[in-house]
Structures are given as structure tokens and as C-alpha cells.
mmCIF file of C-alpha atoms in Angstrom:
data_model
loop_
_atom_site.group_PDB
_atom_site.id
_atom_site.type_symbol
_atom_site.label_atom_id
_atom_site.label_comp_id
_atom_site.label_asym_id
_atom_site.label_seq_id
_atom_site.Cartn_x
_atom_site.Cartn_y
_atom_site.Cartn_z
ATOM 1 C CA MET A 113 5.220 -32.429 30.714
ATOM 2 C CA SER A 114 2.711 -34.938 29.598
ATOM 3 C CA ASP A 115 1.072 -35.375 25.700
ATOM 4 C CA SER A 116 -2.404 -33.977 27.560
ATOM 5 C CA GLU A 117 -1.664 -30.437 28.526
ATOM 6 C CA GLU A 118 -2.920 -28.556 26.503
ATOM 7 C CA HIS A 119 -0.952 -25.130 25.533
ATOM 8 C CA GLN A 120 -2.801 -22.269 24.693
ATOM 9 C CA PHE A 121 -0.920 -19.501 22.663
ATOM 10 C CA GLU A 122 -2.680 -15.889 22.238
ATOM 11 C CA SER A 123 -0.301 -14.368 19.875
ATOM 12 C CA LYS A 124 -1.079 -10.598 20.200
ATOM 13 C CA ALA A 125 2.181 -8.946 18.569
ATOM 14 C CA ASP A 126 2.463 -8.715 14.771
ATOM 15 C CA ALA A 127 5.933 -9.616 13.295
ATOM 16 C CA GLY A 128 4.854 -7.747 9.765
ATOM 17 C CA ALA A 129 6.431 -10.737 8.492
ATOM 18 C CA SER A 130 3.801 -11.191 5.505
ATOM 19 C CA LYS A 131 3.633 -7.961 4.575
ATOM 20 C CA THR A 132 7.198 -7.645 3.173
ATOM 21 C CA TYR A 133 10.055 -9.578 1.646
ATOM 22 C CA PRO A 134 12.933 -9.572 1.727
ATOM 23 C CA GLN A 135 15.304 -8.378 -2.028
ATOM 24 C CA GLN A 136 18.936 -7.065 -1.908
ATOM 25 C CA ALA A 137 18.913 -2.988 -2.420
ATOM 26 C CA GLY A 138 21.348 -3.690 -5.852
ATOM 27 C CA THR A 139 18.535 -5.253 -7.429
ATOM 28 C CA ILE A 140 15.519 -2.711 -6.917
ATOM 29 C CA ARG A 141 14.569 -0.243 -9.422
ATOM 30 C CA LYS A 142 12.998 2.637 -10.046
ATOM 31 C CA ASN A 143 8.605 2.130 -10.302
ATOM 32 C CA GLY A 144 9.283 -0.342 -7.623
ATOM 33 C CA TYR A 145 8.201 -0.340 -4.116
ATOM 34 C CA ILE A 146 10.292 -0.354 -0.790
ATOM 35 C CA VAL A 147 10.198 -0.293 2.841
ATOM 36 C CA ILE A 148 11.371 3.395 4.049
ATOM 37 C CA LYS A 149 11.205 3.702 7.940
ATOM 38 C CA ASN A 150 7.991 2.111 8.647
ATOM 39 C CA ARG A 151 6.231 3.127 5.056
ATOM 40 C CA PRO A 152 5.259 1.556 1.539
ATOM 41 C CA CYS A 153 6.796 3.740 -0.860
ATOM 42 C CA LYS A 154 6.622 3.918 -5.068
ATOM 43 C CA VAL A 155 10.716 4.852 -6.152
ATOM 44 C CA VAL A 156 11.276 7.250 -8.668
ATOM 45 C CA GLU A 157 14.970 7.276 -8.328
ATOM 46 C CA VAL A 158 17.533 4.676 -7.430
ATOM 47 C CA SER A 159 21.914 6.104 -8.020
ATOM 48 C CA THR A 160 24.731 3.681 -6.391
ATOM 49 C CA SER A 161 27.470 5.012 -5.307
ATOM 50 C CA LYS A 162 30.887 3.007 -6.350
ATOM 51 C CA THR A 163 32.871 1.091 -3.866
ATOM 52 C CA GLY A 164 34.632 3.403 -1.577
ATOM 53 C CA LYS A 165 37.753 2.164 0.567
ATOM 54 C CA HIS A 166 35.691 0.224 2.937
ATOM 55 C CA GLY A 167 33.957 -1.985 0.282
ATOM 56 C CA HIS A 168 30.289 -1.708 0.135
ATOM 57 C CA ALA A 169 28.820 -0.087 -3.299
ATOM 58 C CA LYS A 170 25.237 2.216 -1.666
ATOM 59 C CA CYS A 171 21.865 2.529 -3.408
ATOM 60 C CA HIS A 172 20.578 6.171 -2.614
ATOM 61 C CA PHE A 173 16.823 5.534 -2.712
ATOM 62 C CA VAL A 174 14.638 8.348 -2.578
ATOM 63 C CA ALA A 175 10.851 6.815 -3.077
ATOM 64 C CA ILE A 176 8.039 8.902 -3.004
ATOM 65 C CA ASP A 177 4.554 6.946 0.571
ATOM 66 C CA ILE A 178 1.872 4.947 -1.781
ATOM 67 C CA PHE A 179 -0.485 6.782 1.374
ATOM 68 C CA THR A 180 0.727 9.596 2.049
ATOM 69 C CA SER A 181 2.752 10.353 -1.115
ATOM 70 C CA LYS A 182 5.361 11.836 1.237
ATOM 71 C CA LYS A 183 9.068 12.176 -0.445
ATOM 72 C CA LEU A 184 11.463 9.927 1.848
ATOM 73 C CA GLU A 185 15.300 8.763 1.562
ATOM 74 C CA ASP A 186 17.611 6.224 2.306
ATOM 75 C CA ILE A 187 20.917 5.007 1.685
ATOM 76 C CA VAL A 188 21.413 1.007 2.142
ATOM 77 C CA PRO A 189 24.440 -0.857 0.990
ATOM 78 C CA SER A 190 23.222 -2.937 -2.488
ATOM 79 C CA SER A 191 24.454 -6.321 -1.698
ATOM 80 C CA HIS A 192 22.171 -5.617 1.753
ATOM 81 C CA ASN A 193 18.769 -7.023 1.756
ATOM 82 C CA CYS A 194 15.646 -4.397 1.779
ATOM 83 C CA ASP A 195 11.884 -4.934 2.904
ATOM 84 C CA VAL A 196 9.512 -4.551 0.232
ATOM 85 C CA PRO A 197 6.316 -4.609 0.828
ATOM 86 C CA HIS A 198 3.599 -7.032 -0.889
ATOM 87 C CA VAL A 199 2.085 -3.895 -2.930
ATOM 88 C CA ASN A 200 -2.326 -5.568 -3.932
ATOM 89 C CA ARG A 201 -4.388 -3.474 -6.135
ATOM 90 C CA THR A 202 -7.927 -4.726 -6.332
ATOM 91 C CA GLU A 203 -11.622 -2.661 -7.858
ATOM 92 C CA TYR A 204 -14.825 -2.998 -6.174
ATOM 93 C CA GLN A 205 -18.182 -0.919 -7.317
ATOM 94 C CA LEU A 206 -18.763 2.182 -5.685
ATOM 95 C CA ILE A 207 -22.542 1.104 -3.906
ATOM 96 C CA ASP A 208 -22.926 4.020 -1.722
ATOM 97 C CA ILE A 209 -21.283 7.152 0.343
ATOM 98 C CA SER A 210 -22.345 7.759 3.677
ATOM 99 C CA GLU A 211 -22.355 11.426 5.474
ATOM 100 C CA ASP A 212 -19.687 10.373 8.032
ATOM 101 C CA GLY A 213 -16.906 10.023 5.036
ATOM 102 C CA PHE A 214 -16.773 5.669 4.282
ATOM 103 C CA VAL A 215 -17.594 4.920 1.453
ATOM 104 C CA SER A 216 -19.186 1.135 0.276
ATOM 105 C CA LEU A 217 -18.218 -1.171 -2.069
ATOM 106 C CA LEU A 218 -18.715 -4.184 -3.955
ATOM 107 C CA THR A 219 -16.728 -6.931 -4.366
ATOM 108 C CA ASP A 220 -15.849 -9.483 -6.340
ATOM 109 C CA ASN A 221 -18.064 -12.577 -4.512
ATOM 110 C CA GLY A 222 -21.263 -9.635 -4.418
ATOM 111 C CA ASN A 223 -20.660 -8.759 -0.752
ATOM 112 C CA THR A 224 -20.042 -5.384 0.502
ATOM 113 C CA LYS A 225 -16.812 -3.477 1.770
ATOM 114 C CA ASP A 226 -18.160 -0.518 4.326
ATOM 115 C CA ASP A 227 -14.713 -0.107 6.051
ATOM 116 C CA LEU A 228 -12.932 1.771 3.668
ATOM 117 C CA LYS A 229 -12.993 5.705 4.326
ATOM 118 C CA LEU A 230 -13.015 8.661 0.876
ATOM 119 C CA PRO A 231 -9.472 9.234 0.114
ATOM 120 C CA THR A 232 -8.042 11.982 0.999
ATOM 121 C CA ASP A 233 -6.894 13.690 -2.303
ATOM 122 C CA GLU A 234 -8.904 16.781 -3.334
ATOM 123 C CA THR A 235 -9.739 16.011 -7.432
ATOM 124 C CA LEU A 236 -10.018 12.293 -6.972
ATOM 125 C CA LEU A 237 -12.729 12.859 -4.355
ATOM 126 C CA GLY A 238 -14.471 15.923 -6.265
ATOM 127 C CA GLN A 239 -14.163 13.248 -9.304
ATOM 128 C CA ILE A 240 -16.019 10.408 -7.112
ATOM 129 C CA LYS A 241 -18.320 12.666 -5.414
ATOM 130 C CA ASP A 242 -19.946 14.273 -8.695
ATOM 131 C CA GLY A 243 -20.007 10.984 -10.312
ATOM 132 C CA PHE A 244 -21.479 9.634 -7.623
ATOM 133 C CA ALA A 245 -24.524 12.297 -7.796
ATOM 134 C CA GLU A 246 -24.800 12.307 -11.324
ATOM 135 C CA GLY A 247 -25.618 8.176 -10.839
ATOM 136 C CA LYS A 248 -22.278 7.594 -12.554
ATOM 137 C CA ASP A 249 -21.805 3.603 -12.349
ATOM 138 C CA LEU A 250 -18.198 3.789 -10.311
ATOM 139 C CA VAL A 251 -15.302 1.153 -10.422
ATOM 140 C CA VAL A 252 -12.895 2.421 -7.871
ATOM 141 C CA SER A 253 -9.370 1.191 -7.516
ATOM 142 C CA VAL A 254 -7.890 0.250 -3.958
ATOM 143 C CA MET A 255 -4.046 -0.481 -3.475
ATOM 144 C CA SER A 256 -3.340 -2.203 0.093
ATOM 145 C CA ALA A 257 -0.072 -2.906 1.886
ATOM 146 C CA MET A 258 1.362 -3.163 5.248
ATOM 147 C CA GLY A 259 -2.257 -3.437 6.402
ATOM 148 C CA GLU A 260 -3.031 -0.257 4.981
ATOM 149 C CA GLU A 261 -5.675 0.170 2.395
ATOM 150 C CA GLN A 262 -6.562 3.091 0.046
ATOM 151 C CA ILE A 263 -8.768 4.013 -2.959
ATOM 152 C CA ASN A 264 -6.485 5.728 -5.386
ATOM 153 C CA ALA A 265 -7.909 5.030 -8.792
ATOM 154 C CA LEU A 266 -11.537 6.220 -10.309
ATOM 155 C CA LYS A 267 -12.367 4.602 -13.580
ATOM 156 C CA ASP A 268 -16.187 5.286 -14.667
ATOM 157 C CA ILE A 269 -18.513 2.245 -16.343
ATOM 158 C CA GLY A 270 -21.290 4.282 -17.961
ATOM 159 C CA PRO A 271 -24.717 5.279 -16.186
ATOM 160 C CA LYS A 272 -26.565 3.290 -14.300
#
């Protein structure tokens, strides 16, 4: 092969490597994060069994999906690695709510972010719609992990 040949690599597959990082199961604690069945979850309960006849202590995780609020469980040997999602929380100011259920948010650098839907949680949805209708300045907290984003909290910073 000569040096003059150019190779073009188009990667359509996503390995998902940057979305999570490995952490030993025995070091994951309550209120930490873990990936169970390819879903980012918040750990609500951890119990560890003693080593058995064949050697490994096991960690039993009970966790809640941070986007769907579904309860998931997993049992992992405590010496093995688990995937832990990179979870980020960002705050944006709410500018507008469109008829099709999308929100328009103001980022820190002055740009708008228009690709987020209103949350499915009824109480939070009501608070956002009511506050917006009253003309309040609202700041929403957006949680993102593993390529997903969702509004999960709301702050009122006073009237416009």
C-alpha cells in the first residue's frame, strides 16, 4: 500500500463507550448511578451477599430508571465491573412552549435549544404550563445520560 492512498472511514455504528464508564460493583453505593438492561438508573438499594462455595460475593442492586421511573434489579459479583452512566444536569431558562409539546430553552451562551419535549410527569408538566401561562421566569433542570435528555425539575426565578 502506498502512502498516497486515502482511506475514508465512515462510522455508522456507535460503540456507546463514551456514554458510560466501568466501576467495580462493590464500590457502587445507594444514590449512585448504574446501567441495568442498557438503561441509566439511580440506585435506591444495595445489598451484598457473603461469598459462597464458589467464591464471589454478590451485589444485589435495586434501581430506578432516571427517565422512565421504572424499577429495575440486577445481581452482579462484587469484584466485577458495572457500567456507570455519565449523568449531567444542566439548567436552562424556558423561553416558549410550542403546541406540539416541544419547549424552547435559552442556553448559557445565548443560543436556543428546541429539541426537548415537555416532561411526561403530570405534576411537573402542570407546574411548567401554569407557570409559563402566568408569565413567570422559569428555569428548568435537564438531566442527560446515554444520549437521552429529559426535563426533571423546575425553578421559579420570579416574574418577567
